[in-house]
Amino acid sequence: MSEVIDRFTRSRIIFGAHFEHLQSKSVVLFGVGGVGSFALDCLYRSGVQNITIVDKDYFDVTNQNRQIGAEHVGESKVHVLADMYKGVKPINERVNEEFLHTFDIMTFDYIIDAIDDINAKVQIAQIAANKPFGKYLVSTGSAKKLSPLNIRVDNIWKSYGDKFARKLRDNLKKARVKKPFKAVFSPEVPRCKPLGSFSAVTASFGLTIASEIVQDILKED
C-alpha cells in the first residue's frame, strides 16, 4: 500500500504524473439531477478542482430515488451540493438564452449539459458546439431504462434508438447547429411510458460523462 498523502492518494496512483494536469482543468456543469450530480461527484473525487454547477431547481421527494443530496427536500440543488463538495461554485439560475448571453461558458475547459429541457440544450449547443470535439458533452434520455450496459458514447449525429436524442437532433437541425459533439445515450427500449427512472442508469450516464472527461484530460497531457 502506498503512503497516504490526502484524499486524492488513490487518484494520484492511477493518474500518475497527469494528476496535476487534471486538477488544473475547469468544468461547467448544467443540471445536477440524476445524471449531473453523479458526474459532479466523480469529477470532484477524481481531483478536478474548478467546477461550476448551474441549476435553478429545488429538491423534491421524488428526486430521492436517483439524485445526490435529495434528502434536503425544498432546498436549492446547487447550494446543497456546493455545501457537500467544498470549493464547487454554485449558480442558482435557469439556463436560458438570457442567462447564456451573460455567462461565458467558452472560458471553461469542459462543458457538460445534463439538463432535460430541449430548448435550453439547443441554446447551449449553439455556443458550445464550437468547442473541440470531446470538450462539450451532452446527456440524452436516461429515464425509463434499466440496464447501464446499453449506454453508448458517440457523435450526437450518430446517436440512435432514443426518442429524446432524436428530438434533440431535430431541434439542432432547425437551429442550424451542424457541428458534431459528444453525446451519451442509450438505445435500450423504454420499460414504461410515464417518466420512471432508475439510479443504476441515470448515475451511469453521469459517471460515463465524467470518465470521458478524465480520459480526454489524460490524453492531452
Steps between C-alpha positions, in 0.01 A plus 500: 500500500637842402546775757177684581540864394147644487155415367645478150757233588345233281425748221869590498585130462280438196556838328871519582682801359178618332324570831604865533391563141158357583476721809560811292199452270174694527155350447154656480212262565147591398246295696578313823221243508520125457773527234676821592538436872693179431718668237580763762574240767741307277688804369530647849625175652746454212668832568350761267506814712329768291136394459203730450145360524192671355142400587188688610313202647426410861497144632166324535427160650478326161866584438608267779511187284790631290647839599787571736397743775127444450435439871505882523143537372403857415859626485692632200683218325812701419533640851456159665762348270741791544478441874570128449783554252712780642644735241234438236345826375116499499290710261129484580371615161274365230690412184347702218603738223514800733726323749732364231551849360643613833697186591810416296496121484782489247754597767463153654713210383201263508127558467245242618132521409300275733168684483174370356363815335538465122486875432771568757713217361480654153591844636806352672595311184484815289796625703676190629505304174792722400713326761743233374339157489501339844502828694121533490291202610123455501279254684192386308213285634592297808147443633278192450798263468647224715840392367813719511661246263308662213660842549690627196729796430522649151458806283147638560422449131577130535278447805212261444213314666399780736202735447650776715823496297299503176299800617822676594649431157184629328514822699871541437432478127231767528746723686764427233741344746697261282825436682560162666534475877519212744172352627419230753189302408331162535308316227332278761125459442309704763358289784207734578301787347497746794827662604634223723872489574760264646815621671717223352444659158479871581809480721687302235427773247666751733793272578551433130517873432754546779707209369503646149627832636771344717621282212507802268704700752753218545529460124589864440770525768 
